[in-house]
Coordinates of C-alpha atoms and ligand atoms in Angstrom, one line a residue:
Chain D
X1 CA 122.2 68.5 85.0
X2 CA 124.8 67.0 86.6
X3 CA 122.3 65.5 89.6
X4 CA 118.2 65.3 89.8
X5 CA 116.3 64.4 92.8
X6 CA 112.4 64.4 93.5
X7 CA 110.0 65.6 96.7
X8 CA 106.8 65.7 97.9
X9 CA 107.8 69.3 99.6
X10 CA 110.3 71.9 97.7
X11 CA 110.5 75.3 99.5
X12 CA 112.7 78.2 98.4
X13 CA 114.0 80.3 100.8
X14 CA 115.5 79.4 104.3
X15 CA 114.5 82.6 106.0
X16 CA 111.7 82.4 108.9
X17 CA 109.1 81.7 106.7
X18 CA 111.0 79.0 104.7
X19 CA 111.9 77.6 107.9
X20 CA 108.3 77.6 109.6
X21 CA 107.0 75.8 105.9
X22 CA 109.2 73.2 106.4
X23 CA 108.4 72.0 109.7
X24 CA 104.8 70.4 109.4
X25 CA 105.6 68.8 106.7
X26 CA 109.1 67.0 107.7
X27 CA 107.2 65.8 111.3
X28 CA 104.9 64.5 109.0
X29 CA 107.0 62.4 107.2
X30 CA 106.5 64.1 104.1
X31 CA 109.6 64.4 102.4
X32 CA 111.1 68.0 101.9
X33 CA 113.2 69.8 100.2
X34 CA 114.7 73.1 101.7
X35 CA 116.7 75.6 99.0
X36 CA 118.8 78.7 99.9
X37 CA 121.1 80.7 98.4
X38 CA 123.1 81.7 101.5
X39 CA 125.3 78.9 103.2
X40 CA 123.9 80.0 106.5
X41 CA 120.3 79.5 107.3
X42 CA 117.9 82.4 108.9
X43 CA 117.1 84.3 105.9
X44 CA 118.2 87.9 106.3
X45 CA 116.4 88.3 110.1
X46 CA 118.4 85.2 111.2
X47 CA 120.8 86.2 109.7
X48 CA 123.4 84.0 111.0
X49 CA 126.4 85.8 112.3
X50 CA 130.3 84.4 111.6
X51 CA 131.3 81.4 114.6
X52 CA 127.8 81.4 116.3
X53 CA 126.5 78.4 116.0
X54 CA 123.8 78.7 118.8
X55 CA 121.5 80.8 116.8
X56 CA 117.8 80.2 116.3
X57 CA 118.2 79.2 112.4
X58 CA 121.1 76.8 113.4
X59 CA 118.6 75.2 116.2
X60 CA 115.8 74.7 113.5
X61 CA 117.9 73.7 110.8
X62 CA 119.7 70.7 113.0
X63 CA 115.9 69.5 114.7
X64 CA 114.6 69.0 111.1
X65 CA 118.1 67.2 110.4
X66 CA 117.1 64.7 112.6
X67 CA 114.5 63.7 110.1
X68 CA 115.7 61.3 107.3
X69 CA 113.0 62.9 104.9
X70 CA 114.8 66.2 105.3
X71 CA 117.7 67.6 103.1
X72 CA 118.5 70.6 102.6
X73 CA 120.5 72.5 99.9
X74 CA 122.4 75.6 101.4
X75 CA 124.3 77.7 98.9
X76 CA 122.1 77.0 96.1
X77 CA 120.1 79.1 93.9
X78 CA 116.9 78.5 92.0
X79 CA 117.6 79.7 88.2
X80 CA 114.8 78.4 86.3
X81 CA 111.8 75.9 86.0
X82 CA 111.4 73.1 83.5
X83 CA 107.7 71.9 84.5
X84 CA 107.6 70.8 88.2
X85 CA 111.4 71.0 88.3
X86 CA 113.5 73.9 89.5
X87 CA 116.5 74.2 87.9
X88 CA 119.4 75.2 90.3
X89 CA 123.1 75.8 90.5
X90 CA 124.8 74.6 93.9
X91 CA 128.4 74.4 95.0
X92 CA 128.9 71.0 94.0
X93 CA 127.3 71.2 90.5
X94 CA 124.1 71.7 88.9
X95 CA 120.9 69.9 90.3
X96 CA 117.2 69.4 89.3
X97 CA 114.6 69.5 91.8
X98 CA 111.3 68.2 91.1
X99 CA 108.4 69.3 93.5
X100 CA 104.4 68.0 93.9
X101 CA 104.4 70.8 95.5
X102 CA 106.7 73.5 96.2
X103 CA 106.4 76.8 98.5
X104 CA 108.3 79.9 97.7
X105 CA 109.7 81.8 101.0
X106 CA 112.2 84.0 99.0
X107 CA 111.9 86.7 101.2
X108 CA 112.5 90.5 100.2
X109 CA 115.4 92.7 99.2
X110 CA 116.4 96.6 100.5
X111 CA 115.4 99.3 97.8
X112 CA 117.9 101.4 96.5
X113 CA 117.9 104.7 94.9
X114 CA 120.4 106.1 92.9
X115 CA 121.6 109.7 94.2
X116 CA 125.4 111.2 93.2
X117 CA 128.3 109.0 94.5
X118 CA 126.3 105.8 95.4
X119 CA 128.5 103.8 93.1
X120 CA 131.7 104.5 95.7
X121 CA 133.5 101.7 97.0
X122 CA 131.9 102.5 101.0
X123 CA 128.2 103.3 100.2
X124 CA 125.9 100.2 101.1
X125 CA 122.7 99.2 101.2
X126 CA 121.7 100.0 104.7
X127 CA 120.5 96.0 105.6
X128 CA 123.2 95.2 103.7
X129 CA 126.3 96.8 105.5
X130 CA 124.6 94.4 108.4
X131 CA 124.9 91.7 106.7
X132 CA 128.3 92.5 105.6
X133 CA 128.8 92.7 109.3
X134 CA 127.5 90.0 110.2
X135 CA 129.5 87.7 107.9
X136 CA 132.9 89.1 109.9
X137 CA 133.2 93.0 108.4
X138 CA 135.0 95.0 111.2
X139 CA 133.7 98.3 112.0
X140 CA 134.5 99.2 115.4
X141 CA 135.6 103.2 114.9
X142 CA 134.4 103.6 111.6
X143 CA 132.3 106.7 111.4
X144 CA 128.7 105.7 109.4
X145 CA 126.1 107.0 108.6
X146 CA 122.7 105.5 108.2
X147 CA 119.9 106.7 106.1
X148 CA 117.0 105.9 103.7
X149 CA 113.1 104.8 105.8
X150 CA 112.3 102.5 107.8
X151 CA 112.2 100.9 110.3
X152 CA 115.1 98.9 109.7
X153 CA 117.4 101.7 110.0
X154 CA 116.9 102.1 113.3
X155 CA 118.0 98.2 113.8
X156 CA 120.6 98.2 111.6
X157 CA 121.9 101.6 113.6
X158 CA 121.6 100.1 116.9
X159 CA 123.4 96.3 115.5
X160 CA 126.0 98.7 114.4
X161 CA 126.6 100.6 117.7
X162 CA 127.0 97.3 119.2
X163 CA 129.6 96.4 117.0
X164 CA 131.9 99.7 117.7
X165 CA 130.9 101.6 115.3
X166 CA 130.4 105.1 115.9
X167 CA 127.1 105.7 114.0
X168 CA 127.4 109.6 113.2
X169 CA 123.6 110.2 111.8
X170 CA 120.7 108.3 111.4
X171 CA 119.1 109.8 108.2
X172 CA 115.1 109.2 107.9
X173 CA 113.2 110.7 105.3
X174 CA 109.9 110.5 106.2
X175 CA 108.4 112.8 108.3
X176 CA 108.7 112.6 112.5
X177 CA 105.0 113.4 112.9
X178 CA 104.1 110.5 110.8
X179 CA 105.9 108.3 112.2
X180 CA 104.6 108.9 115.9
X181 CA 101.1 108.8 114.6
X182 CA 101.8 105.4 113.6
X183 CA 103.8 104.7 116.5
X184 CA 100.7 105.5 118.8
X185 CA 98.7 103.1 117.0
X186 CA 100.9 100.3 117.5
X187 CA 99.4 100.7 121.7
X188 CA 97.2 97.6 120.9
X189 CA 100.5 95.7 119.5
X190 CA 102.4 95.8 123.1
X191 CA 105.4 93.9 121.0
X192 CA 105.8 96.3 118.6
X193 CA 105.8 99.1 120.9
X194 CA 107.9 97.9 123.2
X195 CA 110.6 97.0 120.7
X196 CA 109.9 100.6 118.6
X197 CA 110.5 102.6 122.8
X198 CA 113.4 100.4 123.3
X199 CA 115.2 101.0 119.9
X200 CA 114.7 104.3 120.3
X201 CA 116.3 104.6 124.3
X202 CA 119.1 102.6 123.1
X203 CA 119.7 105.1 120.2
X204 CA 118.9 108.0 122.4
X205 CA 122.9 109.3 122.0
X206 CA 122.9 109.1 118.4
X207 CA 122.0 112.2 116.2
X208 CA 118.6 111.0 114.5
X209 CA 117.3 113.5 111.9
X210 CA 113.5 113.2 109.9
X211 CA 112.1 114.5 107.0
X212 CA 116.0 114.0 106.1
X213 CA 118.3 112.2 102.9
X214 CA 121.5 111.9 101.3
X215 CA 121.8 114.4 98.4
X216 CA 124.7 113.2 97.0
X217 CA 128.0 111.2 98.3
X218 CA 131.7 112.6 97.6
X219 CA 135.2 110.9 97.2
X220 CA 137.2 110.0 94.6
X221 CA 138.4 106.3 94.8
X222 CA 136.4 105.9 98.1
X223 CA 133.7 107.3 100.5
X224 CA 135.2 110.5 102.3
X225 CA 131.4 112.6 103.1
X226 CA 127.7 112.5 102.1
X227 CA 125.8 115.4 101.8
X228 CA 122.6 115.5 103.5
X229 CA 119.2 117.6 103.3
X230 CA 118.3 117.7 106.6
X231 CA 115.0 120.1 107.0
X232 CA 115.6 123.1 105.3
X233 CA 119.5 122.9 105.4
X234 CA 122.2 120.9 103.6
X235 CA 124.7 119.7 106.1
X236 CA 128.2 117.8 104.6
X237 CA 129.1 115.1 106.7
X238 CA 132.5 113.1 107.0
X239 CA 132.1 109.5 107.3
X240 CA 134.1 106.1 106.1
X241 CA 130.6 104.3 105.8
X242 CA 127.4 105.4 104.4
X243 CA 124.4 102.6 104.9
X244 CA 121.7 104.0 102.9
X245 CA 118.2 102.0 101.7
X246 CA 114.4 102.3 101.1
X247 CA 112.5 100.2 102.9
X248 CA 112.2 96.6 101.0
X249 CA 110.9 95.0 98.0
X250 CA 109.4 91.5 97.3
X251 CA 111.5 89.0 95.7
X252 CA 108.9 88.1 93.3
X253 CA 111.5 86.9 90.2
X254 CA 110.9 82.8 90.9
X255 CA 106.8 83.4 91.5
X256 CA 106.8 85.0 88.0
X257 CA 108.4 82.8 86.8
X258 CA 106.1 79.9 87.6
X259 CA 103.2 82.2 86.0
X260 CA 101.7 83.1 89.0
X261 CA 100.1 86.8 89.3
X262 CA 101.8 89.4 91.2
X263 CA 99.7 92.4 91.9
X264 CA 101.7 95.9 93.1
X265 CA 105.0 94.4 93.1
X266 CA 103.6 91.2 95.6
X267 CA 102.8 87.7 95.0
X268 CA 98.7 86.9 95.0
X269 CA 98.0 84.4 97.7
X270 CA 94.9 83.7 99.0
X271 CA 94.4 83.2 103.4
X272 CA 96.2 79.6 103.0
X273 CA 98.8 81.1 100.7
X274 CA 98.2 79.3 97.8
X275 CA 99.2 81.5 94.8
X276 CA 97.2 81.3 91.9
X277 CA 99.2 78.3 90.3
X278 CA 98.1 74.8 91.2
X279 CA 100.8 73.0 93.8
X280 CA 102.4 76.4 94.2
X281 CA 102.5 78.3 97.7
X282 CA 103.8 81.3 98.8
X283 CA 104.8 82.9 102.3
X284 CA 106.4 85.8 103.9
X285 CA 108.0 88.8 102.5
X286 CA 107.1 88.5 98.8
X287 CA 103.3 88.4 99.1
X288 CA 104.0 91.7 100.6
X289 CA 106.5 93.5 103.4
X290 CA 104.9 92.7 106.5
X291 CA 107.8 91.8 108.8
X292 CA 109.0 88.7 110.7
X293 CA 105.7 87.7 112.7
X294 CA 104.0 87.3 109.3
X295 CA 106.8 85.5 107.9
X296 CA 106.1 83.1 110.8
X297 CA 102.5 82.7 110.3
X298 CA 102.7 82.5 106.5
X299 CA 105.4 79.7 106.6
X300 CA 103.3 77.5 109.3
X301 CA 100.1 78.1 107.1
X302 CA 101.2 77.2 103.7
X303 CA 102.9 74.0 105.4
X304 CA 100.2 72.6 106.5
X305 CA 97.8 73.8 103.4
X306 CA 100.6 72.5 100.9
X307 CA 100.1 68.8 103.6
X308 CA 96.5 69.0 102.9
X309 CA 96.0 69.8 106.7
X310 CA 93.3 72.1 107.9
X311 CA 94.6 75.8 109.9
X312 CA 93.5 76.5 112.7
X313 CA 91.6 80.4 112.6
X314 CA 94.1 81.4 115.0
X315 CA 96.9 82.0 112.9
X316 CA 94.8 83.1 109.5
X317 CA 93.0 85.8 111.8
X318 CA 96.3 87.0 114.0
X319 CA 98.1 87.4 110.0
X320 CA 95.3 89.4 108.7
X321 CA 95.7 91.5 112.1
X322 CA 99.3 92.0 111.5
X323 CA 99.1 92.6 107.7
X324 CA 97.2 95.4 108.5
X325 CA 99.0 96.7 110.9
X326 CA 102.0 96.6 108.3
X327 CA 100.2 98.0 105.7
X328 CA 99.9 101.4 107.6
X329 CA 103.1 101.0 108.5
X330 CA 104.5 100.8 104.8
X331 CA 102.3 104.1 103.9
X332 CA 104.6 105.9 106.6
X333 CA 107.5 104.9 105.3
X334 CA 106.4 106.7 101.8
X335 CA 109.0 107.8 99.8
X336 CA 108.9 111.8 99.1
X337 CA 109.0 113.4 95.8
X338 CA 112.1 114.7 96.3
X339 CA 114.0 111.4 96.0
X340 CA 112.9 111.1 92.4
X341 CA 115.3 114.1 91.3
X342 CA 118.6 113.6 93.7
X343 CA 120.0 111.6 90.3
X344 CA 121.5 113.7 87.9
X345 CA 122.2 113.1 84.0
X346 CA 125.3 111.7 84.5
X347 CA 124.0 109.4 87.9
X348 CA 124.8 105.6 87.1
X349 CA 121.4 104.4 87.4
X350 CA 122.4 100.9 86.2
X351 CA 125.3 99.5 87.9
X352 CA 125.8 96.8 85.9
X353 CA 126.0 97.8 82.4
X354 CA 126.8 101.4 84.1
X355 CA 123.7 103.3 82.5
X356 CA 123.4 106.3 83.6
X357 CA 120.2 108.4 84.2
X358 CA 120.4 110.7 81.4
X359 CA 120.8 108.1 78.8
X360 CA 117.9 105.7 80.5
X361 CA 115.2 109.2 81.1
X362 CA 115.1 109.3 77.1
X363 CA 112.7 106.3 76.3
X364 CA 108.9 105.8 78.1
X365 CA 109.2 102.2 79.6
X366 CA 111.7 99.9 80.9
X367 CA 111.7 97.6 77.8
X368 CA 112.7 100.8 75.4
X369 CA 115.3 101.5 77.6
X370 CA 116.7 98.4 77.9
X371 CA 116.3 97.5 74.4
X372 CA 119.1 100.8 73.6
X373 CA 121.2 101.2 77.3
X374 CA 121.2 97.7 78.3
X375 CA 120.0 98.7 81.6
X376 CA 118.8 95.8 83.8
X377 CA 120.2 93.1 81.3
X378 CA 123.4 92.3 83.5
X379 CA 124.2 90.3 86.1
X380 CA 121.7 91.4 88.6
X381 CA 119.1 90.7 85.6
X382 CA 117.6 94.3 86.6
X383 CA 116.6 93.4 90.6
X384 CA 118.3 96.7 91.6
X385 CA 117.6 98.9 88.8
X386 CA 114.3 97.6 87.8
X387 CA 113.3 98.6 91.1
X388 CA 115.0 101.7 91.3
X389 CA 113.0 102.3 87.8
X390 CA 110.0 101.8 88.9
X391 CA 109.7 104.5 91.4
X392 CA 111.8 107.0 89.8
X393 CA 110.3 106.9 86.1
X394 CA 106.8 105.2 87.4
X395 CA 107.9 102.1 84.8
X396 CA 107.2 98.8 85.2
X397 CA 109.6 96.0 85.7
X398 CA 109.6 93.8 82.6
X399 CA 108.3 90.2 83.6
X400 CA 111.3 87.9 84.8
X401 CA 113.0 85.9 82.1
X402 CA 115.1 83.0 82.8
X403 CA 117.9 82.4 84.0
X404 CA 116.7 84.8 87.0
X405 CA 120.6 84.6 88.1
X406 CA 123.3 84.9 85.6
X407 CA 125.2 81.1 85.4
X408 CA 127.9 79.0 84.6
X409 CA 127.5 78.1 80.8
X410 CA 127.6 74.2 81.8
X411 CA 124.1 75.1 84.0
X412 CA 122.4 76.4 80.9
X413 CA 123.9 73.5 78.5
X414 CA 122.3 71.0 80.9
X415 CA 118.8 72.1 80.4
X416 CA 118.5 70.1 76.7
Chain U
X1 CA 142.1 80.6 107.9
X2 CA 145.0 81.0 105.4
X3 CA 144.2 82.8 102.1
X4 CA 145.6 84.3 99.3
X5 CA 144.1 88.0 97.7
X6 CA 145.7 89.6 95.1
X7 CA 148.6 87.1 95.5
X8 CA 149.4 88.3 98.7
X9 CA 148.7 86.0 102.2
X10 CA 146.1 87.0 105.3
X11 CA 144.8 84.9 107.4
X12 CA 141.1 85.2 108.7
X13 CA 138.9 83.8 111.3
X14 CA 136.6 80.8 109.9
X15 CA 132.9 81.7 108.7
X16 CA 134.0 85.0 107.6
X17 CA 132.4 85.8 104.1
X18 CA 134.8 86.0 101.3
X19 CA 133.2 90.0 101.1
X20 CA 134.2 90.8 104.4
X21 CA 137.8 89.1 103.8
X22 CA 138.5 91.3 101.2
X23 CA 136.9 94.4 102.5
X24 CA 139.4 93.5 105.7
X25 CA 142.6 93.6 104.0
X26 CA 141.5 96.8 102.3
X27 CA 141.7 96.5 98.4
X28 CA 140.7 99.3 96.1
X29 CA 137.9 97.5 94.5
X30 CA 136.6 94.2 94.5
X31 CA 135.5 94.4 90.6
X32 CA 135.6 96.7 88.1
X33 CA 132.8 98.2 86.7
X34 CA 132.0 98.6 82.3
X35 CA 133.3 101.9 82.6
X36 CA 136.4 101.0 84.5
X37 CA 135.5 102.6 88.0
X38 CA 135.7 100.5 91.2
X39 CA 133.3 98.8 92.7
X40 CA 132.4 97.6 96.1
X41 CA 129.5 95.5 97.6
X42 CA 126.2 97.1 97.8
X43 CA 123.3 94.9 99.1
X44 CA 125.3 92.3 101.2
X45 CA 122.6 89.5 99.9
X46 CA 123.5 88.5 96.9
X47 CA 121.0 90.2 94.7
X48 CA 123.5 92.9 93.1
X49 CA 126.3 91.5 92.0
X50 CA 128.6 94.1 93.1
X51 CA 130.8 92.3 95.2
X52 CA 132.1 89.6 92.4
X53 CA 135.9 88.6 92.7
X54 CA 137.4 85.4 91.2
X55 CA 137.8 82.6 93.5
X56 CA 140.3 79.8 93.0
X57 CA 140.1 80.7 89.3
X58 CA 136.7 80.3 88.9
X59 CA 135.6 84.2 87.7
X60 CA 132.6 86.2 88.5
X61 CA 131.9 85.1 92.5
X62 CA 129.3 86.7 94.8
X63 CA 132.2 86.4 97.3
X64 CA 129.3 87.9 100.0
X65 CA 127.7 84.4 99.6
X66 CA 130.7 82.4 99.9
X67 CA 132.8 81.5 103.2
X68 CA 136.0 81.6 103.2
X69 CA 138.0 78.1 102.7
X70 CA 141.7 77.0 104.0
X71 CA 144.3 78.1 101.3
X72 CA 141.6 79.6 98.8
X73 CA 143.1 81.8 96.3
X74 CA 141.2 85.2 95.9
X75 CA 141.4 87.6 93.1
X76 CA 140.0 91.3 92.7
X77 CA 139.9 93.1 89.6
Ligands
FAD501 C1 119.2 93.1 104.0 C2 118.0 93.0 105.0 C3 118.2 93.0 106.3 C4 117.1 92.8 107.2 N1 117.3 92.9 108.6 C5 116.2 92.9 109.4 C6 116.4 93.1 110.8 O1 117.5 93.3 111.3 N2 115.3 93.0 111.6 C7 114.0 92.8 111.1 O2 113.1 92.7 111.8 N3 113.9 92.6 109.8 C8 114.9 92.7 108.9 N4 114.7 92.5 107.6 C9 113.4 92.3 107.1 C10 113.2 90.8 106.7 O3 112.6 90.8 105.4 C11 112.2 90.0 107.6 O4 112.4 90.4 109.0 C12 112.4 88.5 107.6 O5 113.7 88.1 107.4 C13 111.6 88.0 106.4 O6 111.6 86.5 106.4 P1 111.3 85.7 105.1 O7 111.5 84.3 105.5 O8 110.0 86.1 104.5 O9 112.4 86.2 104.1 P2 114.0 86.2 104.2 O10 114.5 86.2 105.6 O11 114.5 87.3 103.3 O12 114.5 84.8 103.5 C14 114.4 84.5 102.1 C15 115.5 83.6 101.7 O13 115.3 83.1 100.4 C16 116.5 83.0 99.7 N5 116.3 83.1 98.2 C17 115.7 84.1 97.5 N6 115.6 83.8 96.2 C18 116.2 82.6 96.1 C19 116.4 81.8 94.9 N7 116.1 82.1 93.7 N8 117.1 80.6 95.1 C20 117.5 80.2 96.4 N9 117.3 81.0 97.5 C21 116.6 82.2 97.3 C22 117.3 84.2 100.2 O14 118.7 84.0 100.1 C23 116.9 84.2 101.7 O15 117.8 83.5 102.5 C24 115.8 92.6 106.7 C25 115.6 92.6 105.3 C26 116.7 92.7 104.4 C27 116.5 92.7 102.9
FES502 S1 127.0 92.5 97.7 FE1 125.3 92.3 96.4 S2 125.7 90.4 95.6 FE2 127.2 90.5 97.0

């Protein structure tokens, strides 16, 4: 390691929640750590876009600057743990972090399901074409189309709109009915509500279809149409874009790593987010997909438990309120049976070692599977297909292995 | 900014993402996959690895984590 430096405070993850752990600790002169991946802070909410520089994330980011026990490491990711150190690649070389106590905000990624075509050059994860976007992608005039479940669809759609596009179908596949039945719940959550009506007048030109998906995607070198099931009827659709996910999934490969237990796919925490290993916290998106507003609360709760400071009620009760709420909301969002079939034989399952659903349908469990196709042992170290295996053969992931991101053969020599 | 892809010259606004650079000047892929076919990016977030190009020599770049730098050579597959 070609640098090693020490803190009271490590947190992963410069999203909201990352962001909100960091600052009790830094005004308490504690000194902290803060690690992302991403040159930009925000996390994929905050998302900062290209040249603006006024954004919330940017505001945060330069207030805790002011404090000399603050540094923070953008464009840097966590790869392994030796003990209390995390072990991390940046652009300048290698580093070693050690922690007394570290918090994990590594937020949550989109799933996404393999259907015919969704390895052609235009076909995007449906956050991710917005973040593509957002890091300078021009799309004013390109015809997209936007489907999967959600409710980030809907936002993505609308940031899209406002960018020129010309957003030719929004795509959900759960059903309408459900989705209103939630939506009238959300009357004692005035925020929600207002922000669910006010998507949906903004939206109110666009084609928006339910109990609808993608069958399959056509092209040869690129995108040209996607085929969708919309009701009853299959309608082919021409498009230059297609944004297509599944609602999100914790990022749970650095908790696992540390040993700590993940139950359905989310990091155990108890109310002051402390996992179940000693010094280790964890807040936001991986203990479970529950939006921003918990990110929030999560981050400012295990910052000051992580301090040693009490919590005031407040915020524990208002996050058990709102993890609720999201709870119902994730059980509308359900995926439907027929999702597990659109792959066929020949479907690319895993994009990285290109194993195809056919070859990866022949073995009972992820390990078997990977042991003979190589599925989930390149460079994405299985996050997409591992997930995409889970719901379509009911396997589970194998336990995260390090390095949990492929890197540079110096990285690895430096360990010894 | 002033870049090089493919060995040809473009020049982008700063704090535009190496992904979107590329994806601008319209290249057929950005890598290509075991089985030869193209690929593009895919999550946007750096979790796929779809979206890996060689930058200033240095192979196998999430170029949709990585902002473009004055005179940075960029190379698809
Ligand atoms: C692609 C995408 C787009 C989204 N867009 C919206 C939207 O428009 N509106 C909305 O309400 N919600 C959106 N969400 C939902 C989002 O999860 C929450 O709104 C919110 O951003 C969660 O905050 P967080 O701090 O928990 O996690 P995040 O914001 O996801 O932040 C986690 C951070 O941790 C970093 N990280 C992860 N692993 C490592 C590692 N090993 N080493 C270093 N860094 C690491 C990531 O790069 C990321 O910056 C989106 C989610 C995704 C996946
Ligand atoms: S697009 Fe997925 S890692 Fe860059």
């Amino acid at each position: 390691m070609s640098e090693s430096i020490k803190a009271e405070v490590v947190i992963v993850g410069a999203g909201p929640a990352g962001l909100c752990a960091a600052t009790g600790p830094v005004v308490a002169s504690r000194s902290v750590v803060l690690i992302d991946d991403n040159p930009r802070p925000g996390g994929q909410i905050w998302r900062a876009e290209k040249g603006r520089t006024e954004d919330l994330a940017g505001r945060m980011i330069h207030k805790l600057s002011e404090h000399e026990n603050f540094r923070r490491m953008p464009g840097t990711h966590v790869f392994g743990i030796d003990g209390n150190s995390l072990l991390c690649e940046s652009p300048g070389g290698d580093v070693r972090v050690e922690f007394e106590k570290l918090i994990i905000a590594t937020g949550a990624r989109e799933l996404l399901l393999p259907f015919p075509g969704w390895t052609l050059p235009n076909v995007f994860g449906a956050g991710g074409l917005q973040a593509l976007v957002k890091g300078g992608l021009d799309v004013s005039g390109k015809r997209i189309v936007i489907a999967g479940t959600g409710p980030l669809l809907l936002a993505v759609a609308y940031y899209l709109r406002s960018k020129g596009a010309n957003v030719v179908l929004i795509a959900e596949q759960a059903p309408r009915s459900r989705i209103l039945r939630f939506g009238l719940g959300l009357w004692r959550s005035p925020l929600k509500l207002v922000e669910a009506v006010w998507y949906s007048a903004k939206l109110l030109t666009t084609r928006s279809v339910y109990d609808s998906y993608v069958v399959r995607a056509e092209g040869d070198e690129r995108l040209r149409s996607v085929t969708v099931r919309i009701g009853a009827k299959t309608e082919t659709i021409e498009c230059d874009m297609l944004g297509v996910g599944f609602h999100l999934v914790p990022n749970t490969e650095l908790a696992e790593l540390l040993g700590c237990e993940i139950r359905n796919g989310a990091v155990v925490v108890d109310e002051f987010q402390r996992t179940t290993v000693e010094n280790v916290w964890c807040a936001g998106e991986p203990t479970g997909i529950s939006g921003l507003e918990s990110s929030l609360l999560e981050g400012t709760i295990a910052g000051s438990s992580a301090m040693g400071a009490p919590d005031s009620g407040r915020f524990l009760r208002r996050n058990r309120r709102i993890r609720r709420i999201a709870d119902r909301m994730n059980r509308c969002y359900e995926l439907r049976e027929e999702l597990r079939r659109l792959a066929d034989n020949a479907t690319i399952v895993c994009r990285c070692e290109d194993a195809t659903f056919g070859e990866m349908s022949k073995f009972d469990g992820f390990r078997a599977a990977k042991l003979q196709t190589r599925c989930g042992m390149g460079a994405c170290r299985g996050r997409i297909c591992g997930s995409a295996s889970r719901f379509l053969f009911g396997w589970e992931a194998d336990s995260a292995r390090p390095p949990i991101f492929p890197v540079r053969v110096s990285s690895l020599a430096g360990e010894d | 900014m002033k870049l090089l892809i493919d060995n040809e010259e473009f020049n982008v606004p700063a704090g535009t993402t190496v992904a979107a650079a590329v994806m601008l000047v319209d290249r057929p892929s950005f890598r290509r996959s075991v089985s030869g076919e193209p690929r593009f990016p895919l999550c946007g977030m750096g979790i796929c690895f779809e979206c890996r190009v060689t930058i200033d020599r240095v192979a196998h770049q999430r170029s949709c984590q990585i902002e473009v730098r004055e005179g940075m050579v960029i190379e698809t597959e």
